[in-house]
PDB file of C-alpha atoms and ligand atoms in Angstrom:
ATOM      1  CA  UNK U  95     126.837 196.400 -91.393  1.00 83.00           C
ATOM      2  CA  UNK U  96     125.346 196.488 -87.970  1.00 89.00           C
ATOM      3  CA  UNK U  97     121.700 197.501 -87.894  1.00 94.00           C
ATOM      4  CA  UNK U  98     119.198 198.306 -85.191  1.00 97.00           C
ATOM      5  CA  UNK U  99     115.698 197.068 -85.915  1.00 98.00           C
ATOM      6  CA  UNK U 100     112.892 198.574 -83.830  1.00 97.00           C
ATOM      7  CA  UNK U 101     109.686 196.607 -84.403  1.00 97.00           C
ATOM      8  CA  UNK U 102     107.087 195.283 -81.957  1.00 96.00           C
ATOM      9  CA  UNK U 103     105.365 192.912 -84.383  1.00 94.00           C
ATOM     10  CA  UNK U 104     106.969 189.515 -83.936  1.00 95.00           C
ATOM     11  CA  UNK U 105     106.306 188.175 -87.430  1.00 94.00           C
ATOM     12  CA  UNK U 106     107.431 191.305 -89.234  1.00 93.00           C
ATOM     13  CA  UNK U 107     110.463 191.613 -86.964  1.00 96.00           C
ATOM     14  CA  UNK U 108     111.453 188.018 -87.557  1.00 96.00           C
ATOM     15  CA  UNK U 109     111.135 188.218 -91.316  1.00 95.00           C
ATOM     16  CA  UNK U 110     113.128 191.468 -91.565  1.00 95.00           C
ATOM     17  CA  UNK U 111     115.744 190.285 -89.134  1.00 95.00           C
ATOM     18  CA  UNK U 112     116.191 186.959 -90.956  1.00 95.00           C
ATOM     19  CA  UNK U 113     116.368 188.627 -94.358  1.00 94.00           C
ATOM     20  CA  UNK U 114     118.995 191.136 -93.221  1.00 93.00           C
ATOM     21  CA  UNK U 115     121.044 188.463 -91.481  1.00 92.00           C
ATOM     22  CA  UNK U 116     120.930 186.540 -94.755  1.00 90.00           C
ATOM     23  CA  UNK U 117     122.425 189.606 -96.448  1.00 87.00           C
ATOM     24  CA  UNK U 118     125.359 189.399 -94.010  1.00 85.00           C
ATOM     25  CA  UNK U 119     124.243 192.230 -91.770  1.00 90.00           C
ATOM     26  CA  UNK U 120     124.368 192.043 -87.998  1.00 91.00           C
ATOM     27  CA  UNK U 121     120.902 192.843 -86.644  1.00 94.00           C
ATOM     28  CA  UNK U 122     119.933 193.819 -83.111  1.00 95.00           C
ATOM     29  CA  UNK U 123     116.178 193.763 -82.651  1.00 97.00           C
ATOM     30  CA  UNK U 124     114.343 195.742 -79.953  1.00 97.00           C
ATOM     31  CA  UNK U 125     110.574 195.801 -79.514  1.00 97.00           C
ATOM     32  CA  UNK U 126     109.501 198.951 -77.714  1.00 97.00           C
ATOM     33  CA  UNK U 127     110.192 202.671 -77.705  1.00 97.00           C
ATOM     34  CA  UNK U 128     112.143 202.743 -74.454  1.00 97.00           C
ATOM     35  CA  UNK U 129     114.492 199.934 -75.427  1.00 96.00           C
ATOM     36  CA  UNK U 130     114.898 201.644 -78.783  1.00 97.00           C
ATOM     37  CA  UNK U 131     116.069 204.877 -77.160  1.00 95.00           C
ATOM     38  CA  UNK U 132     118.708 203.111 -75.101  1.00 94.00           C
ATOM     39  CA  UNK U 133     119.974 201.152 -78.090  1.00 94.00           C
ATOM     40  CA  UNK U 134     120.006 204.109 -80.489  1.00 93.00           C
ATOM     41  CA  UNK U 135     122.565 205.904 -78.352  1.00 86.00           C
ATOM     42  CA  UNK U 136     125.004 203.035 -78.808  1.00 82.00           C
ATOM     43  CA  UNK U 137     127.496 204.215 -81.425  1.00 74.00           C
ATOM     44  CA  UNK U 138     127.901 200.804 -83.067  1.00 82.00           C
ATOM     45  CA  UNK U 139     125.083 201.090 -85.597  1.00 89.00           C
ATOM     46  CA  UNK U 140     125.218 202.083 -89.248  1.00 88.00           C
ATOM     47  CA  UNK U 141     121.485 202.412 -89.771  1.00 92.00           C
ATOM     48  CA  UNK U 142     118.259 202.282 -87.768  1.00 95.00           C
ATOM     49  CA  UNK U 143     115.017 200.739 -89.010  1.00 97.00           C
ATOM     50  CA  UNK U 144     112.214 202.238 -86.947  1.00 95.00           C
ATOM     51  CA  UNK U 145     108.567 201.248 -86.688  1.00 93.00           C
ATOM     52  CA  UNK U 146     106.273 204.080 -85.526  1.00 89.00           C
ATOM     53  CA  UNK U 147     103.495 202.233 -83.681  1.00 89.00           C
ATOM     54  CA  UNK U 148     105.438 200.999 -80.658  1.00 93.00           C
ATOM     55  CA  UNK U 149     104.615 200.162 -77.038  1.00 96.00           C
ATOM     56  CA  UNK U 150     105.904 202.375 -74.178  1.00 97.00           C
ATOM     57  CA  UNK U 151     106.884 205.296 -76.416  1.00 96.00           C
ATOM     58  CA  UNK U 152     105.760 205.874 -79.971  1.00 91.00           C
ATOM     59  CA  UNK U 153     108.254 205.886 -82.780  1.00 92.00           C
ATOM     60  CA  UNK U 154     107.716 209.514 -83.816  1.00 89.00           C
ATOM     61  CA  UNK U 155     108.537 210.692 -80.285  1.00 92.00           C
ATOM     62  CA  UNK U 156     111.557 208.361 -80.180  1.00 94.00           C
ATOM     63  CA  UNK U 157     112.749 209.790 -83.485  1.00 91.00           C
ATOM     64  CA  UNK U 158     112.181 213.411 -82.520  1.00 89.00           C
ATOM     65  CA  UNK U 159     113.980 213.030 -79.179  1.00 91.00           C
ATOM     66  CA  UNK U 160     116.870 211.186 -80.836  1.00 90.00           C
ATOM     67  CA  UNK U 161     117.470 214.029 -83.292  1.00 84.00           C
ATOM     68  CA  UNK U 162     117.144 216.578 -80.452  1.00 83.00           C
ATOM     69  CA  UNK U 163     119.894 214.739 -78.599  1.00 79.00           C
ATOM     70  CA  UNK U 164     122.040 215.177 -81.695  1.00 77.00           C
ATOM     71  CA  UNK U 165     121.752 211.599 -82.989  1.00 79.00           C
ATOM     72  CA  UNK U 166     123.038 211.483 -86.545  1.00 77.00           C
ATOM     73  CA  UNK U 167     122.453 207.935 -87.747  1.00 84.00           C
ATOM     74  CA  UNK U 168     120.383 207.411 -90.869  1.00 88.00           C
ATOM     75  CA  UNK U 169     116.869 206.323 -89.940  1.00 91.00           C
ATOM     76  CA  UNK U 170     114.492 204.484 -92.216  1.00 93.00           C
ATOM     77  CA  UNK U 171     110.952 204.507 -90.876  1.00 91.00           C
ATOM     78  CA  UNK U 172     108.854 201.377 -91.435  1.00 90.00           C
ATOM     79  CA  UNK U 173     105.238 202.081 -90.813  1.00 84.00           C
ATOM     80  CA  UNK U 174     101.750 200.818 -91.405  1.00 78.00           C
ATOM     81  CA  UNK U 175     100.442 204.340 -91.120  1.00 62.00           C
ATOM     82  CA  UNK U 176     100.487 205.388 -94.702  1.00 59.00           C
ATOM     83  CA  UNK U 177      98.604 208.642 -94.384  1.00 51.00           C
ATOM     84  CA  UNK U 178     100.292 211.669 -95.847  1.00 52.00           C
ATOM     85  CA  UNK U 179     100.205 213.491 -92.516  1.00 67.00           C
ATOM     86  CA  UNK U 180     102.277 210.846 -90.776  1.00 65.00           C
ATOM     87  CA  UNK U 181     104.809 210.787 -93.566  1.00 63.00           C
ATOM     88  CA  UNK U 182     105.277 214.527 -93.506  1.00 64.00           C
ATOM     89  CA  UNK U 183     105.506 214.607 -89.716  1.00 71.00           C
ATOM     90  CA  UNK U 184     108.060 211.806 -89.725  1.00 68.00           C
ATOM     91  CA  UNK U 185     110.294 213.517 -92.234  1.00 71.00           C
ATOM     92  CA  UNK U 186     109.939 216.801 -90.328  1.00 72.00           C
ATOM     93  CA  UNK U 187     111.158 215.263 -87.099  1.00 75.00           C
ATOM     94  CA  UNK U 188     114.140 213.580 -88.682  1.00 80.00           C
ATOM     95  CA  UNK U 189     113.415 210.406 -90.631  1.00 84.00           C
ATOM     96  CA  UNK U 190     115.651 210.005 -93.661  1.00 84.00           C
ATOM     97  CA  UNK U 191     113.192 207.901 -95.596  1.00 84.00           C
ATOM     98  CA  UNK U 192     109.923 206.008 -95.327  1.00 83.00           C
ATOM     99  CA  UNK U 193     108.686 202.589 -96.232  1.00 87.00           C
ATOM    100  CA  UNK U 194     105.004 201.790 -95.872  1.00 86.00           C
ATOM    101  CA  UNK U 195     104.036 198.301 -94.753  1.00 86.00           C
ATOM    102  CA  UNK U 196     103.566 195.866 -96.314  1.00 86.00           C
ATOM    103  CA  UNK U 197     106.683 196.168 -98.421  1.00 89.00           C
ATOM    104  CA  UNK U 198     108.863 193.821-100.441  1.00 91.00           C
ATOM    105  CA  UNK U 199     112.221 193.007 -98.872  1.00 91.00           C
ATOM    106  CA  UNK U 200     113.946 193.978-102.115  1.00 90.00           C
ATOM    107  CA  UNK U 201     112.456 197.447-101.716  1.00 91.00           C
ATOM    108  CA  UNK U 202     113.800 197.618 -98.153  1.00 93.00           C
ATOM    109  CA  UNK U 203     117.303 196.636 -99.303  1.00 91.00           C
ATOM    110  CA  UNK U 204     117.194 199.217-102.095  1.00 89.00           C
ATOM    111  CA  UNK U 205     116.151 202.020 -99.710  1.00 89.00           C
ATOM    112  CA  UNK U 206     118.859 200.995 -97.242  1.00 90.00           C
ATOM    113  CA  UNK U 207     121.518 201.089 -99.940  1.00 85.00           C
ATOM    114  CA  UNK U 208     120.314 204.516-101.063  1.00 82.00           C
ATOM    115  CA  UNK U 209     120.430 205.850 -97.498  1.00 83.00           C
ATOM    116  CA  UNK U 210     123.903 204.514 -96.869  1.00 79.00           C
ATOM    117  CA  UNK U 211     125.205 206.116-100.032  1.00 71.00           C
ATOM    118  CA  UNK U 212     124.112 209.531 -98.812  1.00 61.00           C
ATOM    119  CA  UNK U 213     126.814 211.666 -97.253  1.00 53.00           C
ATOM    120  CA  UNK U 214     124.769 211.878 -94.044  1.00 46.00           C
ATOM    121  CA  UNK U 215     124.987 208.110 -93.719  1.00 43.00           C
ATOM    122  CA  UNK U 216     128.088 206.229 -92.738  1.00 47.00           C
ATOM    123  CA  UNK U 217     130.600 206.347 -95.570  1.00 48.00           C
ATOM    124  CA  UNK U 218     130.284 203.492 -98.014  1.00 61.00           C
ATOM    125  CA  UNK U 219     133.242 204.584-100.083  1.00 70.00           C
ATOM    126  CA  UNK U 220     136.027 202.071-100.535  1.00 82.00           C
ATOM    127  CA  UNK U 221     138.572 202.129 -97.706  1.00 85.00           C
ATOM    128  CA  UNK U 222     142.124 202.294 -99.028  1.00 88.00           C
ATOM    129  CA  UNK U 223     144.982 201.289 -96.752  1.00 92.00           C
ATOM    130  CA  UNK U 224     148.357 200.965 -98.458  1.00 92.00           C
ATOM    131  CA  UNK U 225     147.905 198.507-101.316  1.00 93.00           C
ATOM    132  CA  UNK U 226     144.694 197.135 -99.825  1.00 94.00           C
ATOM    133  CA  UNK U 227     141.216 198.272-100.851  1.00 93.00           C
ATOM    134  CA  UNK U 228     138.030 197.238 -99.078  1.00 91.00           C
ATOM    135  CA  UNK U 229     134.823 198.019-100.941  1.00 86.00           C
ATOM    136  CA  UNK U 230     131.771 197.922 -98.633  1.00 78.00           C
ATOM    137  CA  UNK U 231     129.267 198.179-101.479  1.00 72.00           C
ATOM    138  CA  UNK U 232     130.700 195.360-103.596  1.00 76.00           C
ATOM    139  CA  UNK U 233     131.809 193.437-100.511  1.00 79.00           C
ATOM    140  CA  UNK U 234     135.278 192.953-101.995  1.00 88.00           C
ATOM    141  CA  UNK U 235     138.810 193.061-100.656  1.00 93.00           C
ATOM    142  CA  UNK U 236     141.603 193.661-103.143  1.00 94.00           C
ATOM    143  CA  UNK U 237     145.330 193.816-102.735  1.00 93.00           C
ATOM    144  CA  UNK U 238     147.330 195.383-105.543  1.00 92.00           C
ATOM    145  CA  UNK U 239     144.068 195.006-107.476  1.00 87.00           C
ATOM    146  CA  UNK U 240     143.929 191.255-106.918  1.00 92.00           C
ATOM    147  CA  UNK U 241     140.696 190.009-105.383  1.00 92.00           C
ATOM    148  CA  UNK U 242     141.197 188.277-102.025  1.00 91.00           C
ATOM    149  CA  UNK U 243     138.668 185.628-101.032  1.00 89.00           C
ATOM    150  CA  UNK U 244     137.365 186.455 -97.544  1.00 87.00           C
ATOM    151  CA  UNK U 245     134.314 185.180 -95.677  1.00 82.00           C
ATOM    152  CA  UNK U 246     131.527 187.517 -94.563  1.00 77.00           C
ATOM    153  CA  UNK U 247     132.810 187.555 -90.980  1.00 80.00           C
ATOM    154  CA  UNK U 248     136.392 188.132 -92.065  1.00 87.00           C
ATOM    155  CA  UNK U 249     135.220 190.994 -94.274  1.00 87.00           C
ATOM    156  CA  UNK U 250     133.232 192.527 -91.407  1.00 85.00           C
ATOM    157  CA  UNK U 251     136.174 192.185 -89.024  1.00 90.00           C
ATOM    158  CA  UNK U 252     138.571 193.775 -91.498  1.00 93.00           C
ATOM    159  CA  UNK U 253     136.136 196.626 -92.133  1.00 89.00           C
ATOM    160  CA  UNK U 254     135.949 197.325 -88.393  1.00 88.00           C
ATOM    161  CA  UNK U 255     139.727 197.257 -88.006  1.00 92.00           C
ATOM    162  CA  UNK U 256     140.091 199.718 -90.886  1.00 89.00           C
ATOM    163  CA  UNK U 257     137.523 202.206 -89.554  1.00 80.00           C
ATOM    164  CA  UNK U 258     139.783 204.027 -88.988  1.00 75.00           C
ATOM    165  CA  UNK U 259     143.088 202.235 -89.494  1.00 81.00           C
ATOM    166  CA  UNK U 260     145.304 202.627 -86.476  1.00 82.00           C
ATOM    167  CA  UNK U 261     142.586 202.492 -83.879  1.00 86.00           C
ATOM    168  CA  UNK U 262     143.154 199.794 -81.269  1.00 91.00           C
ATOM    169  CA  UNK U 263     140.199 197.495 -80.653  1.00 91.00           C
ATOM    170  CA  UNK U 264     139.856 195.246 -77.640  1.00 90.00           C
ATOM    171  CA  UNK U 265     138.679 191.689 -78.177  1.00 88.00           C
ATOM    172  CA  UNK U 266     135.406 192.494 -76.377  1.00 84.00           C
ATOM    173  CA  UNK U 267     134.727 195.494 -78.632  1.00 84.00           C
ATOM    174  CA  UNK U 268     135.379 193.423 -81.735  1.00 87.00           C
ATOM    175  CA  UNK U 269     133.075 190.674 -80.498  1.00 83.00           C
ATOM    176  CA  UNK U 270     130.314 193.151 -79.779  1.00 78.00           C
ATOM    177  CA  UNK U 271     130.652 194.815 -83.176  1.00 79.00           C
ATOM    178  CA  UNK U 272     130.704 191.491 -84.991  1.00 78.00           C
ATOM    179  CA  UNK U 273     128.016 189.585 -83.207  1.00 73.00           C
ATOM    180  CA  UNK U 274     125.590 191.982 -81.602  1.00 67.00           C
ATOM    181  CA  UNK U 275     123.904 190.945 -78.415  1.00 57.00           C
ATOM    182  CA  UNK U 276     122.602 187.508 -79.323  1.00 52.00           C
ATOM    183  CA  UNK U 277     125.901 185.836 -79.668  1.00 53.00           C
ATOM    184  CA  UNK U 278     126.372 182.147 -79.307  1.00 57.00           C
ATOM    185  CA  UNK U 279     129.975 181.999 -80.339  1.00 57.00           C
ATOM    186  CA  UNK U 280     133.019 180.221 -79.112  1.00 60.00           C
ATOM    187  CA  UNK U 281     135.107 182.456 -76.884  1.00 60.00           C
ATOM    188  CA  UNK U 282     137.989 182.503 -79.367  1.00 69.00           C
ATOM    189  CA  UNK U 283     135.977 183.061 -82.562  1.00 81.00           C
ATOM    190  CA  UNK U 284     137.336 186.563 -83.200  1.00 86.00           C
ATOM    191  CA  UNK U 285     140.876 185.329 -82.695  1.00 88.00           C
ATOM    192  CA  UNK U 286     140.214 182.590 -85.229  1.00 87.00           C
ATOM    193  CA  UNK U 287     139.085 185.165 -87.823  1.00 89.00           C
ATOM    194  CA  UNK U 288     142.138 187.275 -87.072  1.00 93.00           C
ATOM    195  CA  UNK U 289     144.275 184.200 -87.608  1.00 93.00           C
ATOM    196  CA  UNK U 290     142.588 183.619 -91.004  1.00 92.00           C
ATOM    197  CA  UNK U 291     143.016 187.243 -92.027  1.00 94.00           C
ATOM    198  CA  UNK U 292     146.696 187.148 -91.104  1.00 95.00           C
ATOM    199  CA  UNK U 293     147.124 184.083 -93.290  1.00 94.00           C
ATOM    200  CA  UNK U 294     145.594 185.961 -96.212  1.00 93.00           C
ATOM    201  CA  UNK U 295     147.114 189.396 -95.602  1.00 94.00           C
ATOM    202  CA  UNK U 296     150.433 188.530 -94.025  1.00 92.00           C
ATOM    203  CA  UNK U 297     151.104 187.941 -90.349  1.00 90.00           C
ATOM    204  CA  UNK U 298     152.090 191.571 -89.697  1.00 92.00           C
ATOM    205  CA  UNK U 299     148.971 193.130 -91.197  1.00 94.00           C
ATOM    206  CA  UNK U 300     147.050 192.900 -87.925  1.00 95.00           C
ATOM    207  CA  UNK U 301     149.132 193.720 -84.892  1.00 94.00           C
ATOM    208  CA  UNK U 302     148.531 192.505 -81.407  1.00 92.00           C
ATOM    209  CA  UNK U 303     148.929 195.385 -78.952  1.00 91.00           C
ATOM    210  CA  UNK U 304     149.888 193.557 -75.825  1.00 88.00           C
ATOM    211  CA  UNK U 305     147.267 193.711 -73.106  1.00 87.00           C
ATOM    212  CA  UNK U 306     145.068 196.091 -75.104  1.00 90.00           C
ATOM    213  CA  UNK U 307     143.840 194.558 -78.330  1.00 92.00           C
ATOM    214  CA  UNK U 308     144.351 194.610 -82.075  1.00 94.00           C
ATOM    215  CA  UNK U 309     145.076 197.155 -84.774  1.00 94.00           C
ATOM    216  CA  UNK U 310     146.119 197.150 -88.389  1.00 94.00           C
ATOM    217  CA  UNK U 311     149.738 198.062 -89.115  1.00 90.00           C
ATOM    218  CA  UNK U 312     150.728 201.369 -90.650  1.00 83.00           C
ATOM    219  CA  UNK U 313     150.249 201.356 -94.395  1.00 76.00           C
TER     220      UNK U 313
HETATM  221 CA1   CA J 679     104.108 198.428 -84.590  1.00 78.26          CA
END
């Protein structure tokens, strides 16, 4: 999954960002309310983790304005302000859930999973395409019920290509979805993963649309 982390505290931000990266998520980390607003309007995210005490614009105002603009992404608020008033206000203006700092990372992962299972969140149901099934919760790819070994990046790439199947993705879009902003990748990394996936799924599974990008074949 690709996540937006909004947190101005360097130590907390680093520990969350490292933990989520370790769970195979792609994390973009912004540190103030204004940057957060710009990033939140980018449609690439599955979930937003939002601190409330932020420089430039406070998190509650960011949240309220985001919902007013029609933003639909699930938002988990991470806050040191554990007073009841703040919690109620946050939920009123559009937070989906709350976590009060300090919290255990396991608790964060559990809340994230719960949010993503909700219908309001991005679908976490298995994607079925022909005889292939990709299960985002179990992180498994199966073909005719046989488990296919894929790496985390290959899984993420396949998930993007199947959401929805048939959509054409340019190389640049795939790179952005896979790596976020802080990428230090070789220029052909995505093509290498596509090559690996074709080896595992058959060379025709991912089609090259000349001059445009890539798509999965009709089921
Ligand atoms: Ca803060």
